[in-house]
JSON list of C-alpha atoms and ligand atoms in Angstrom, two decimals:
[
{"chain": "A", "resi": 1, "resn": "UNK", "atom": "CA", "xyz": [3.88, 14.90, 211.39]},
{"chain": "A", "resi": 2, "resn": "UNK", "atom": "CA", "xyz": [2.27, 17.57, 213.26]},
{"chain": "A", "resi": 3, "resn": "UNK", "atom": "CA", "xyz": [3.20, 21.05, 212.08]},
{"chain": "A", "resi": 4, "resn": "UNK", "atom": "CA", "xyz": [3.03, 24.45, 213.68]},
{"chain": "A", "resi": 5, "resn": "UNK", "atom": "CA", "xyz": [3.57, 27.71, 212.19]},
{"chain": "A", "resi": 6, "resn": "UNK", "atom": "CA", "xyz": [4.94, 30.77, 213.96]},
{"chain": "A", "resi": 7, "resn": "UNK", "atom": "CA", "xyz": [4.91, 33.06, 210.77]},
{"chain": "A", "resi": 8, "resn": "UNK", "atom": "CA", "xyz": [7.15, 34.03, 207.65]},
{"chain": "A", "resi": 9, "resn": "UNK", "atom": "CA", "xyz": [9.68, 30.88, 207.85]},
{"chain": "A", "resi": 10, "resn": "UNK", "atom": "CA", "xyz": [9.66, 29.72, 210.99]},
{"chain": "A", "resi": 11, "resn": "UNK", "atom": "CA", "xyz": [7.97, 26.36, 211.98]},
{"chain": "A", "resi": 12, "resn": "UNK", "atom": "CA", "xyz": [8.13, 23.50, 214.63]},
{"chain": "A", "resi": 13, "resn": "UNK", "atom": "CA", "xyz": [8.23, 20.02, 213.03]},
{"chain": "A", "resi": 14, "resn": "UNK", "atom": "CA", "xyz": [7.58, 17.16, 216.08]},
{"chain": "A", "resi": 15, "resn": "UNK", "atom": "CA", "xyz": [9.41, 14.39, 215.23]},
{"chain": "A", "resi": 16, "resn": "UNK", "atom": "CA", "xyz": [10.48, 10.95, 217.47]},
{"chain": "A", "resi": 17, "resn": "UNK", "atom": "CA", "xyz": [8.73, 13.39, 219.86]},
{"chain": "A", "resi": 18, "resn": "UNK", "atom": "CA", "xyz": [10.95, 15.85, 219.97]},
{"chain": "A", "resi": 19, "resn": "UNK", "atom": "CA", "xyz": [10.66, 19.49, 218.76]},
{"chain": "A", "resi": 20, "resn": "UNK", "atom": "CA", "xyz": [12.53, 20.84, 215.60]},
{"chain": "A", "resi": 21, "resn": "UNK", "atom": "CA", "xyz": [12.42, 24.49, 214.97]},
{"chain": "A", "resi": 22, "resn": "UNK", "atom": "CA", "xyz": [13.08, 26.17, 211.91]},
{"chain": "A", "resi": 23, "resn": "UNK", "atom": "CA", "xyz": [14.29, 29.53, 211.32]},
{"chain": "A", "resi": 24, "resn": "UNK", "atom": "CA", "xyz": [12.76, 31.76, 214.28]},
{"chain": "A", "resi": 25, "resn": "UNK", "atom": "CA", "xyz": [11.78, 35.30, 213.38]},
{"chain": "A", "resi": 26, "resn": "UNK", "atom": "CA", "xyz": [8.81, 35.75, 215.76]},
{"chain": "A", "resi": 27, "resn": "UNK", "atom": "CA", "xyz": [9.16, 38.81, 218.19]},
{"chain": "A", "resi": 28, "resn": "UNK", "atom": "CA", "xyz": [10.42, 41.50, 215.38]},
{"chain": "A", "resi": 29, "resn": "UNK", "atom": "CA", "xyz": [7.37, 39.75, 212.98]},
{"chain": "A", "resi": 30, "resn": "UNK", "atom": "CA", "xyz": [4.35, 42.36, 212.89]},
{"chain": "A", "resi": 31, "resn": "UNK", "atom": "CA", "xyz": [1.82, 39.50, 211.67]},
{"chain": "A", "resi": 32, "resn": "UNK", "atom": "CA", "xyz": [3.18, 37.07, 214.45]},
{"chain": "A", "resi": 33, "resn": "UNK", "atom": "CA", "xyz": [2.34, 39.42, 217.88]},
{"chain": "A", "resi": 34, "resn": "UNK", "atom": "CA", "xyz": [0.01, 36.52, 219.00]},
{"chain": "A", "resi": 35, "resn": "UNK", "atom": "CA", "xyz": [2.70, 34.09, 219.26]},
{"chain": "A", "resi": 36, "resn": "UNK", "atom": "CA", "xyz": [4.53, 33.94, 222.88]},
{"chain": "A", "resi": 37, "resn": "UNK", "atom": "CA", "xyz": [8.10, 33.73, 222.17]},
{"chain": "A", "resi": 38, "resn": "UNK", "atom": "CA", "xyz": [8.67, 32.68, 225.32]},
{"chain": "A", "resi": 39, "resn": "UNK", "atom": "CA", "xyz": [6.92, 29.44, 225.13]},
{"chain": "A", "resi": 40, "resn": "UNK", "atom": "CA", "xyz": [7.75, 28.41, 222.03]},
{"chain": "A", "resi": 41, "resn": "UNK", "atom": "CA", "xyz": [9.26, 24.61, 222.44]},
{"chain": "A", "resi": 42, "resn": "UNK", "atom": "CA", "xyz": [12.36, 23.39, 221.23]},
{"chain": "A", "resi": 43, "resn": "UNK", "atom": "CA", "xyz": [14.81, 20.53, 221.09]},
{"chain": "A", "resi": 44, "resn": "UNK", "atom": "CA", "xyz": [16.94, 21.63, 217.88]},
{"chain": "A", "resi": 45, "resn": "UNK", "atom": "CA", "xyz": [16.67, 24.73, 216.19]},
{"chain": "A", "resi": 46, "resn": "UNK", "atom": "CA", "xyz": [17.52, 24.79, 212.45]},
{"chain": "A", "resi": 47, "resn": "UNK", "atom": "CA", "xyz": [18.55, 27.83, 210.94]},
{"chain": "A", "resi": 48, "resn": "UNK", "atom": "CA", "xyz": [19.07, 28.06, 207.05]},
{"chain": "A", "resi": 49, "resn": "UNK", "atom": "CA", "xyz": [20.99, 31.26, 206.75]},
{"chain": "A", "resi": 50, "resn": "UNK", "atom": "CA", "xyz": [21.97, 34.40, 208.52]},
{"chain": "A", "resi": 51, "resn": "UNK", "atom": "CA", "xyz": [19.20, 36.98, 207.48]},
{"chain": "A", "resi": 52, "resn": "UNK", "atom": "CA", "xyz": [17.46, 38.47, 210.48]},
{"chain": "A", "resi": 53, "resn": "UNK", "atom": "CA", "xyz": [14.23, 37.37, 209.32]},
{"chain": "A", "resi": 54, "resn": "UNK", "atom": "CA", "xyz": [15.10, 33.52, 209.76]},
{"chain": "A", "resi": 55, "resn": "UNK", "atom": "CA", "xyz": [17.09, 33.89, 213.00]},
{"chain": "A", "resi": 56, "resn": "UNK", "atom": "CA", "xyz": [16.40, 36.69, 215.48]},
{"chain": "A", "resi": 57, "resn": "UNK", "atom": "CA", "xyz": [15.09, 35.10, 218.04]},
{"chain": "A", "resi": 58, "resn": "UNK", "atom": "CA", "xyz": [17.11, 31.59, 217.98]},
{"chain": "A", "resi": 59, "resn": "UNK", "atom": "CA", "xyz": [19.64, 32.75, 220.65]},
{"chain": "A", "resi": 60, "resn": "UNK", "atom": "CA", "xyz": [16.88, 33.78, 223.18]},
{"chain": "A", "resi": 61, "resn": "UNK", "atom": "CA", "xyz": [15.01, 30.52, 222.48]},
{"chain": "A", "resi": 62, "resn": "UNK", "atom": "CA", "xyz": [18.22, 28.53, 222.22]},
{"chain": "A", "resi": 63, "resn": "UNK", "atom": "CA", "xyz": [19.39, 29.83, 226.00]},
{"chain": "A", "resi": 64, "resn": "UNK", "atom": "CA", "xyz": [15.74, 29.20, 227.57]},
{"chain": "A", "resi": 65, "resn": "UNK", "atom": "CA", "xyz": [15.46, 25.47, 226.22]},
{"chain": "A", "resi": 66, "resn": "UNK", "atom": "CA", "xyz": [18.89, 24.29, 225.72]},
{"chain": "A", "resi": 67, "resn": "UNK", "atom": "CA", "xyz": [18.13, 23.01, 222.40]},
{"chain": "A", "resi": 68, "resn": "UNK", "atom": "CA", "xyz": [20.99, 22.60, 219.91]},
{"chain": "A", "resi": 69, "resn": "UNK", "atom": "CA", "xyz": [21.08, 24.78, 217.46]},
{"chain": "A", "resi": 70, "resn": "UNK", "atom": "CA", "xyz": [22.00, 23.39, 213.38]},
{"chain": "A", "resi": 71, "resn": "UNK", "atom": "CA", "xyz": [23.46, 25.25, 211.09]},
{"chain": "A", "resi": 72, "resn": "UNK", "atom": "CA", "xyz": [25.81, 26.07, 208.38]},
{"chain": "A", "resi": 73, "resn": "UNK", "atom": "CA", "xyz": [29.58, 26.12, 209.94]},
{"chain": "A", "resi": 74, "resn": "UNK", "atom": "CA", "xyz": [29.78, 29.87, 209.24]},
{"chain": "A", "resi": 75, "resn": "UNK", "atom": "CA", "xyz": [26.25, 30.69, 211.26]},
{"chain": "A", "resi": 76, "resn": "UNK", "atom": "CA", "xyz": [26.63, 27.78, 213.66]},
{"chain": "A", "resi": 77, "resn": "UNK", "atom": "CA", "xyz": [30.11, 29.36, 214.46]},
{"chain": "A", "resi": 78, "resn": "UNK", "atom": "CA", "xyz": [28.80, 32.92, 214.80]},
{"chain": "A", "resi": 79, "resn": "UNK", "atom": "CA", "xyz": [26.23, 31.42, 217.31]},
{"chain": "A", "resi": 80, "resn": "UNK", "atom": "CA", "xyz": [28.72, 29.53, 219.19]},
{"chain": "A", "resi": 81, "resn": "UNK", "atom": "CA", "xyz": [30.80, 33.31, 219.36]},
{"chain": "A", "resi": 82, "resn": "UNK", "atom": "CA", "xyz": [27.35, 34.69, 220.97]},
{"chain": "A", "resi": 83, "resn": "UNK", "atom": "CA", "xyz": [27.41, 31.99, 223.69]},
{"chain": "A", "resi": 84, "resn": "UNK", "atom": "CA", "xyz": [24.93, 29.27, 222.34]},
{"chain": "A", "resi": 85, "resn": "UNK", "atom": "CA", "xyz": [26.44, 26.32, 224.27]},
{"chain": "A", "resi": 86, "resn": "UNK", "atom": "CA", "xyz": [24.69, 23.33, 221.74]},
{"chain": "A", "resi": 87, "resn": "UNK", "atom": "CA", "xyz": [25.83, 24.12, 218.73]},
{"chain": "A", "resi": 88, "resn": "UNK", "atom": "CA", "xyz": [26.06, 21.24, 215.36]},
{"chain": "A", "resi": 89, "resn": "UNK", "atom": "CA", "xyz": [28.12, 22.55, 212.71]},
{"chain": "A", "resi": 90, "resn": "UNK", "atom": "CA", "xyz": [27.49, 20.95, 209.32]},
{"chain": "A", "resi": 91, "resn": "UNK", "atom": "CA", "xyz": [27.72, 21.97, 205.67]},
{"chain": "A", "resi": 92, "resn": "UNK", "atom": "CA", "xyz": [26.90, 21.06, 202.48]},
{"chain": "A", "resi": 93, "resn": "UNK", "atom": "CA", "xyz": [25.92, 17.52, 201.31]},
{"chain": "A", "resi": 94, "resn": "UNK", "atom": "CA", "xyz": [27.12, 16.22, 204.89]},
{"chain": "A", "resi": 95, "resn": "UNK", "atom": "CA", "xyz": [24.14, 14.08, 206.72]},
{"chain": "A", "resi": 96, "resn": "UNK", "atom": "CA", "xyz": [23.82, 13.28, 210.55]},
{"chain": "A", "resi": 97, "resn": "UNK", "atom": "CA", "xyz": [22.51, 11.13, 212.30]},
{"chain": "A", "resi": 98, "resn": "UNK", "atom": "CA", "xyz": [20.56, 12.43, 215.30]},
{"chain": "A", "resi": 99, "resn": "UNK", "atom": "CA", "xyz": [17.95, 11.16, 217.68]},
{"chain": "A", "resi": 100, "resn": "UNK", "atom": "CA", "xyz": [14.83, 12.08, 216.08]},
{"chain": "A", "resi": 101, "resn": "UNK", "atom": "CA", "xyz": [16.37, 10.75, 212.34]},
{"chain": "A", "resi": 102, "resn": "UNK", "atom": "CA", "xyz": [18.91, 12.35, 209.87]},
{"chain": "A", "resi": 103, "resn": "UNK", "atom": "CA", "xyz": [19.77, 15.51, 208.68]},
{"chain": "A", "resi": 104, "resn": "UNK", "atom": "CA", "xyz": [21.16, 16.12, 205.49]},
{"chain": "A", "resi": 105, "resn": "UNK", "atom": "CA", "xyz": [22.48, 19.89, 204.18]},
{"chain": "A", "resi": 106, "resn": "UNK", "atom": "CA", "xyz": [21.75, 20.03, 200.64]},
{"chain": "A", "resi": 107, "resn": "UNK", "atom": "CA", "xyz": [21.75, 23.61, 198.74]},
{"chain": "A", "resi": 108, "resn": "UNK", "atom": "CA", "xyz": [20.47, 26.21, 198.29]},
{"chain": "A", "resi": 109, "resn": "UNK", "atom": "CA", "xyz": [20.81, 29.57, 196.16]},
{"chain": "A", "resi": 110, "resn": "UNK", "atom": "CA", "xyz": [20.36, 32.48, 198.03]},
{"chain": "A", "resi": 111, "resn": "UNK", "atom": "CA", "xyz": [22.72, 34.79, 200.14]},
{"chain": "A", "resi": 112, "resn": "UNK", "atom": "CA", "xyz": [23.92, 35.14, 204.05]},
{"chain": "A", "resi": 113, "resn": "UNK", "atom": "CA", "xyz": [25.30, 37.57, 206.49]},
{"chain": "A", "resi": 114, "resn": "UNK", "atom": "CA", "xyz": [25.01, 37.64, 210.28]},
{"chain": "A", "resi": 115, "resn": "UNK", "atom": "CA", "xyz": [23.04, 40.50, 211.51]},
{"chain": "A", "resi": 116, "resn": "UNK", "atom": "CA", "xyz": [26.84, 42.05, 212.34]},
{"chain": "A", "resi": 117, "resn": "UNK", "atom": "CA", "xyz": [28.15, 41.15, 208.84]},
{"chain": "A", "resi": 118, "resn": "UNK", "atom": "CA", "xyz": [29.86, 38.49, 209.53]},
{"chain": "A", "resi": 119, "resn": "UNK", "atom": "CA", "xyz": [30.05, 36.17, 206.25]},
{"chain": "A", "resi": 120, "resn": "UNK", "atom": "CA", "xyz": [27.74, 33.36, 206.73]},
{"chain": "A", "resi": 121, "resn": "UNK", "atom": "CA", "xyz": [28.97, 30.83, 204.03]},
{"chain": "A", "resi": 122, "resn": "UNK", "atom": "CA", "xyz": [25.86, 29.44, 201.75]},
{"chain": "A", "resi": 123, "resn": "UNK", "atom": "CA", "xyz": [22.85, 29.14, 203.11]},
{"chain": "A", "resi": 124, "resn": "UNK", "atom": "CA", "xyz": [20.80, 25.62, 203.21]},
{"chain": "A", "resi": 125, "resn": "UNK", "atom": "CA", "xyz": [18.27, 23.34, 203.01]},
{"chain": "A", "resi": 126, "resn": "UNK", "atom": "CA", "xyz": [17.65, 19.93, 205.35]},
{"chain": "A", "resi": 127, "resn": "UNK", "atom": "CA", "xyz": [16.36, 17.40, 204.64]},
{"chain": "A", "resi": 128, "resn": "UNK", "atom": "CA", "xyz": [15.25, 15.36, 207.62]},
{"chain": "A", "resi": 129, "resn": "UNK", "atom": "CA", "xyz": [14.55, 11.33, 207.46]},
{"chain": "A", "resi": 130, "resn": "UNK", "atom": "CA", "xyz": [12.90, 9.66, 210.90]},
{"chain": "A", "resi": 131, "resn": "UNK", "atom": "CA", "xyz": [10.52, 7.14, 211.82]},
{"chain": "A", "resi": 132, "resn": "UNK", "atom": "CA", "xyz": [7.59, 9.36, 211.66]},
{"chain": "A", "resi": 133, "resn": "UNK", "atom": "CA", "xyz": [8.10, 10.86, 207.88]},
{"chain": "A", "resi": 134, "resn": "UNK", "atom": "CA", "xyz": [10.41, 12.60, 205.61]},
{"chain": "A", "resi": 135, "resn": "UNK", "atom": "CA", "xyz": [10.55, 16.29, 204.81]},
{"chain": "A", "resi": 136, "resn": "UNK", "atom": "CA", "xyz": [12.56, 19.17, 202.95]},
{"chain": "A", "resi": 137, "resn": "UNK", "atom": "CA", "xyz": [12.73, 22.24, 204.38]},
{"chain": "A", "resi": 138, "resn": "UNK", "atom": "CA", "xyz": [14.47, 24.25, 201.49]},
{"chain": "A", "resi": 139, "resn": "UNK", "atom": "CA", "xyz": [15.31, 27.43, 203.50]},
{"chain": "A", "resi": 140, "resn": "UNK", "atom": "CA", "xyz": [15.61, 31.03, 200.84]},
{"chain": "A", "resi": 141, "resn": "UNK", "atom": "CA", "xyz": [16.25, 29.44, 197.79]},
{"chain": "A", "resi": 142, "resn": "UNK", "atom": "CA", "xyz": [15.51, 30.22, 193.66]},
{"chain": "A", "resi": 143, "resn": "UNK", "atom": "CA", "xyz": [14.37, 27.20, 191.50]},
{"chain": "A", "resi": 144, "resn": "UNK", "atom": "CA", "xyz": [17.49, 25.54, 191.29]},
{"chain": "A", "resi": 145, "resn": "UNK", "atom": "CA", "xyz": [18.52, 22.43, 189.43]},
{"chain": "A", "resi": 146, "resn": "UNK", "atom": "CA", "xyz": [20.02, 20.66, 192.56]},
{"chain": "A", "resi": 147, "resn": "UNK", "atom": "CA", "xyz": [16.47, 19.77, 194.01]},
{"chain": "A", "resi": 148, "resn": "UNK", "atom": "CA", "xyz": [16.46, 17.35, 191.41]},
{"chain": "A", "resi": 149, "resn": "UNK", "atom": "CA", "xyz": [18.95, 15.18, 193.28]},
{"chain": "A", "resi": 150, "resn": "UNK", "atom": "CA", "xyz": [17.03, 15.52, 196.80]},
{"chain": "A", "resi": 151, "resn": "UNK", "atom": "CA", "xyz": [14.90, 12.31, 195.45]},
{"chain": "A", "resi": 152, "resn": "UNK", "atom": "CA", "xyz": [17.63, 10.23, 194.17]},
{"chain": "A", "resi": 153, "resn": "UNK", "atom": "CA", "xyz": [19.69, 10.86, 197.57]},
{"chain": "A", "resi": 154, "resn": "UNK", "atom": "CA", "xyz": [17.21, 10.85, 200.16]},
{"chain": "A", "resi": 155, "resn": "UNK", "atom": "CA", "xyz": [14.30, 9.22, 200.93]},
{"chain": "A", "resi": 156, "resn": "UNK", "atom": "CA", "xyz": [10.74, 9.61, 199.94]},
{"chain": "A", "resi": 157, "resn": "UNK", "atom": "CA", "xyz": [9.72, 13.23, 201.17]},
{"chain": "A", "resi": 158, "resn": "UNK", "atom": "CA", "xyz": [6.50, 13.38, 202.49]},
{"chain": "A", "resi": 159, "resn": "UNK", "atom": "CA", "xyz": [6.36, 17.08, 202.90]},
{"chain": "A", "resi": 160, "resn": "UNK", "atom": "CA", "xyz": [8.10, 19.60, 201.25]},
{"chain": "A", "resi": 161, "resn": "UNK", "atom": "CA", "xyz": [8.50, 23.30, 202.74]},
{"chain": "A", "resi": 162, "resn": "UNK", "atom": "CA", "xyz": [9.01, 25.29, 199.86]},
{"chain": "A", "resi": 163, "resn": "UNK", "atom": "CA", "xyz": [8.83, 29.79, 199.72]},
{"chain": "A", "resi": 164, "resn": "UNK", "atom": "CA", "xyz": [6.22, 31.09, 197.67]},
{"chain": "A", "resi": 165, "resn": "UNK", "atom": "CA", "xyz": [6.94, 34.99, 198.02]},
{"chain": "A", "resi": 166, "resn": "UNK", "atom": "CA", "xyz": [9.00, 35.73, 195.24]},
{"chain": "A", "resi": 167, "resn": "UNK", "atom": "CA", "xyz": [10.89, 38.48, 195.01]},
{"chain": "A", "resi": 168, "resn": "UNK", "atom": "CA", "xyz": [13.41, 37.51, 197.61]},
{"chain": "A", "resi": 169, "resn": "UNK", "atom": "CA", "xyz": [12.82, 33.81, 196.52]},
{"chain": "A", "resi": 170, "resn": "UNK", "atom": "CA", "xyz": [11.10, 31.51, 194.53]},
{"chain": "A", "resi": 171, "resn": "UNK", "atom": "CA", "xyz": [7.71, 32.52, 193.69]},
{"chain": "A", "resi": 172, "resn": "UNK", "atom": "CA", "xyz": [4.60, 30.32, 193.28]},
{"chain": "A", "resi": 173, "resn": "UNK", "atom": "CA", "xyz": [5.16, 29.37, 189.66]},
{"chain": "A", "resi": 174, "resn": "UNK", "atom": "CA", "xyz": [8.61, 28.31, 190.75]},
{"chain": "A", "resi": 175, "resn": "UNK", "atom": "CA", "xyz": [7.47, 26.18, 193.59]},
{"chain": "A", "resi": 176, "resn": "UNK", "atom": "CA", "xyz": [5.17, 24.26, 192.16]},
{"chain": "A", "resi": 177, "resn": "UNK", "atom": "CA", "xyz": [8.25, 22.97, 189.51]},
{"chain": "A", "resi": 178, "resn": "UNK", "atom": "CA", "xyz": [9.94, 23.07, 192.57]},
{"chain": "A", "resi": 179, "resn": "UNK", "atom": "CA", "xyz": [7.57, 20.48, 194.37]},
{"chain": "A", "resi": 180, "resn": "UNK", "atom": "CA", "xyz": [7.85, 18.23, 191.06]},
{"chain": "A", "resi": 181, "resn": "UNK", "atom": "CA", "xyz": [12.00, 18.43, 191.06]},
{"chain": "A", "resi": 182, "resn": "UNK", "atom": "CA", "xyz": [11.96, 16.63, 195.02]},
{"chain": "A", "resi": 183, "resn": "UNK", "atom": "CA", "xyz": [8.44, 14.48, 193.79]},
{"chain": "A", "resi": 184, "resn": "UNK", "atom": "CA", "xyz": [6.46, 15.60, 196.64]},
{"chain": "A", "resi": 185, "resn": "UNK", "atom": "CA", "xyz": [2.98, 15.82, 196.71]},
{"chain": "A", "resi": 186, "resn": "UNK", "atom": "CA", "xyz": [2.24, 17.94, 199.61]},
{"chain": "A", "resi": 187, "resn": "UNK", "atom": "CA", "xyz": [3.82, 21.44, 199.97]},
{"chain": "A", "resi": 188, "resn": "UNK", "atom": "CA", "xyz": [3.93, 24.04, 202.97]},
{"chain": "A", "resi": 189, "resn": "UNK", "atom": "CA", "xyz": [4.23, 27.05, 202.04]},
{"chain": "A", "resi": 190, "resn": "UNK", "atom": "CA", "xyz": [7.00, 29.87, 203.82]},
{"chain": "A", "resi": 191, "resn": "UNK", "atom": "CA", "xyz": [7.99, 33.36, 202.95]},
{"chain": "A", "resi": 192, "resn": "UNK", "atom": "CA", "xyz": [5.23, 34.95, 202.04]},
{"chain": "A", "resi": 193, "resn": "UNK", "atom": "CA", "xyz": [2.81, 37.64, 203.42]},
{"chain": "A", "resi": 194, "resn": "UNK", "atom": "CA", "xyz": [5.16, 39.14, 205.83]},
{"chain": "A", "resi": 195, "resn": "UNK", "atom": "CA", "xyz": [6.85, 42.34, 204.11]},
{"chain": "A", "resi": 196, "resn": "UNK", "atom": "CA", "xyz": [5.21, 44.22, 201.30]},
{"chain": "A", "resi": 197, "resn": "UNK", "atom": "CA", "xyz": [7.03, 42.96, 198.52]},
{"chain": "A", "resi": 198, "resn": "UNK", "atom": "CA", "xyz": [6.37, 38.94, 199.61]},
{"chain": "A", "resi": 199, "resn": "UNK", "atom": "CA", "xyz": [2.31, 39.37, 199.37]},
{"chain": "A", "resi": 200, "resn": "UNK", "atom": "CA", "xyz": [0.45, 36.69, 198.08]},
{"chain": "A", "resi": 201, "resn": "UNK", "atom": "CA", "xyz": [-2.62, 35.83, 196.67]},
{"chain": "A", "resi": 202, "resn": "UNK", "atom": "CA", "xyz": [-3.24, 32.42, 198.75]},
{"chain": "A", "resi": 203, "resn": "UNK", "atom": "CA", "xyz": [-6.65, 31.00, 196.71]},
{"chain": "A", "resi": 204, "resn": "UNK", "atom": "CA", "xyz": [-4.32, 31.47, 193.31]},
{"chain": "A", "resi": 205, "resn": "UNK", "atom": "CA", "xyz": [-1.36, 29.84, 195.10]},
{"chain": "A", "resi": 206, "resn": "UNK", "atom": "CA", "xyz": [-3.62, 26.87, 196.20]},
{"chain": "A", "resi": 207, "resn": "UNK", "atom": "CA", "xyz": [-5.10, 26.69, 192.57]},
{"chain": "A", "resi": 208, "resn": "UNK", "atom": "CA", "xyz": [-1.87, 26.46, 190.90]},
{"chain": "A", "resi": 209, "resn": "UNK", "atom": "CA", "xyz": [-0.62, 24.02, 193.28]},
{"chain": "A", "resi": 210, "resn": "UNK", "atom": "CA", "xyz": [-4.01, 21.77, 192.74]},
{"chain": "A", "resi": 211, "resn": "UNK", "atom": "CA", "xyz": [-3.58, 22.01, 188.40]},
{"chain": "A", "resi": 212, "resn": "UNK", "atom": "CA", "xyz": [0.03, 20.32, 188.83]},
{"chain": "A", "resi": 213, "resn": "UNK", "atom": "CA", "xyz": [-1.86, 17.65, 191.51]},
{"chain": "A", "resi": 214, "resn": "UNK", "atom": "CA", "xyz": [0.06, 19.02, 194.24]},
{"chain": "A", "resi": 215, "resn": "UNK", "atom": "CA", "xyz": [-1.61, 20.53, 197.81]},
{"chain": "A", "resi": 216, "resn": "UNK", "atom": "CA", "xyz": [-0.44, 23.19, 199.23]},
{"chain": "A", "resi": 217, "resn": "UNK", "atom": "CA", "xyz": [-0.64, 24.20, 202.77]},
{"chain": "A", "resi": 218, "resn": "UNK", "atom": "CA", "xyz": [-1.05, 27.93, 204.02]},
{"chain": "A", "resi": 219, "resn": "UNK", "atom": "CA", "xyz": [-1.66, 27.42, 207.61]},
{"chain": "A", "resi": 220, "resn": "UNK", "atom": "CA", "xyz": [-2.37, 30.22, 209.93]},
{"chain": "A", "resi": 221, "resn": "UNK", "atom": "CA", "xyz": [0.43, 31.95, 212.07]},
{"chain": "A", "resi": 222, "resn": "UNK", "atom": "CA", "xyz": [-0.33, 29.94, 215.78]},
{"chain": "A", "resi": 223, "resn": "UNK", "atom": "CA", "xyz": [-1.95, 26.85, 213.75]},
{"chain": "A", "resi": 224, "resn": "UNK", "atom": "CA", "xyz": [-0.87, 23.72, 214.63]},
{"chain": "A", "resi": 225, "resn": "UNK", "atom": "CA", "xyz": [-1.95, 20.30, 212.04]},
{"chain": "A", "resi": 226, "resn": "UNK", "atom": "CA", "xyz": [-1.06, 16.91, 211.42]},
{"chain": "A", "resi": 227, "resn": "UNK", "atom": "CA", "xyz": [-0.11, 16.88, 207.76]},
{"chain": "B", "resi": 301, "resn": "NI", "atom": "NI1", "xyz": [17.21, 35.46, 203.27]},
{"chain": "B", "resi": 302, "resn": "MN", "atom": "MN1", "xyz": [14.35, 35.64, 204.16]}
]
C-alpha cells in the first residue's frame, strides 16, 4: 500500500485506487508548511475524533474533492451541520462495506469535542480490509485491552498506525505492546514531533520497535512509500 504522510496524524492510504485520508491537520501544522493543502487528494476522509489537530482542514478538503467524509455519528453529524454534503455516519464495532474494502469502528480511549464544543461521542479507530492489504489506523488512543480483539475480528493487518508521542497518547513503550495486541509486524508511527510535549527521540523509537521484532516507520512529512 503506498503511504503518504502530511504530518502529526494525518496520512493518505491508496487503496482499490482510490485515496483515503486520515485525520487532516495540515495548514495550522508549523512542521507541515511544505505540504499544499490545496492539492492534497481525496476520495474518503477519515476522521477519528473531534480535536483540531486531527480535523481542521477536512471541511476545506472535503468541499474541493467531494470525498465522503467517515466518522463517528457525533463528528460525522457536526460535519454534515457545517455543510459537508458526503457524509458516512458509523460507530462503534459497526463495519461497512465500501468500494475500496471494509471499514470497521473499533475503540479507542481518548476524548472528543468539536472545535465549537459540541460533544463528539468516543473517538475511533478503523480498521480497513481491501484487496490490496489490511491496516489499523488506531486514531488518539492509550494502550487499551480492546486491541486485543482487532486480530480475532478482522483480518490479518498488514500495517498498523499506531501514536508514539505520549503524553496525549500512547507512548513508544506502549506501542510497541500495542503492535503485539493487533499481531502486526510493521508499525507507522503518528502523533509525535509536532507540539512540545509529543517530541520524540526517533533512532530510540526505531530500536525499541526492532528488540520486540517489529519495524517501525517514521516517514518524512511530504514522503510518499510503498510499505
Ligand atoms: Ni486528540
Ligand atoms: Mn491529537
Amino acid at each position: 500500500m503506498q503511504v503518504t504522510y502530511y504530518g502529526h496524524s494525518c496520512f493518505s492510504i491508496l487503496v482499490s485506487g482510490k485515496s483515503l485520508l486520515f485525520d487532516p491537520f495540515v495548514s495550522q501544522n508549523e512542521l507541515a508548511i511544505q505540504v499544499d493543502v490545496s492539492a492534497i487528494p481525496a476520495d474518503y476522509i477519515f476522521i477519528s475524533h473531534g480535536h483540531f489537530d486531527h480535523m481542521s482542514d477536512a471541511l476545506a478538503i472535503a468541499k474541493r474533492t467531494g470525498a465522503r467524509l467517515v466518522a463517528g455519528f457525533e463528528v460525522g453529524e457536526w460535519f454534515q451541520k457545517q455543510g459537508c454534503e458526503h457524509v458516512h455516519l458509523m460507530n462503534h464495532g459497526g463495519k461497512w462495506k465500501f468500494d475500496f474494502g471494509t471499514v470497521k469502528l473499533v475503540n479507542a480511549v481518548h476524548s472528543s469535542v468539536l472545535p465549537d464544543g459540541t460533544y463528539g461521542g468516543n473517538p475511533v479507530g478503523f480498521v480497513i480490509e481491501s484487496a490490496d492489504g489490511n491496516f489499523y489506523y488506531s486514531g488518539d488512543t492509550a494502550l487499551t485491552m480492546d486491541m486485543q480483539l482487532i486480530p480475532r475480528i478482522c483480518a490479518k493487518l498488514d500495517l498498523a498506525l499506531l501514536p508514539i508521542g505520549d503524553n496525549f497518547t500512547m507512548g513508544i513503550e506502549d506501542a510497541v505492546i500495542a503492535s503485539e495486541f493487533v499481531e502486526c509486524d510493521k508499525i507507522v508511527g503518528l502523533h509525535y514531533d509536532t507540539f512540545g510535549y509529543i517530541r520524540v527521540d526517533h533512532e530510540l523509537a526505531v530500536r525499541k520497535f526492532e528488540s520486540a521484532a517489529k519495524e517501525l516507520f517514521l516517514l518524512n512529512i511530504g514522503e510518499s512509500r510503498d510499505i
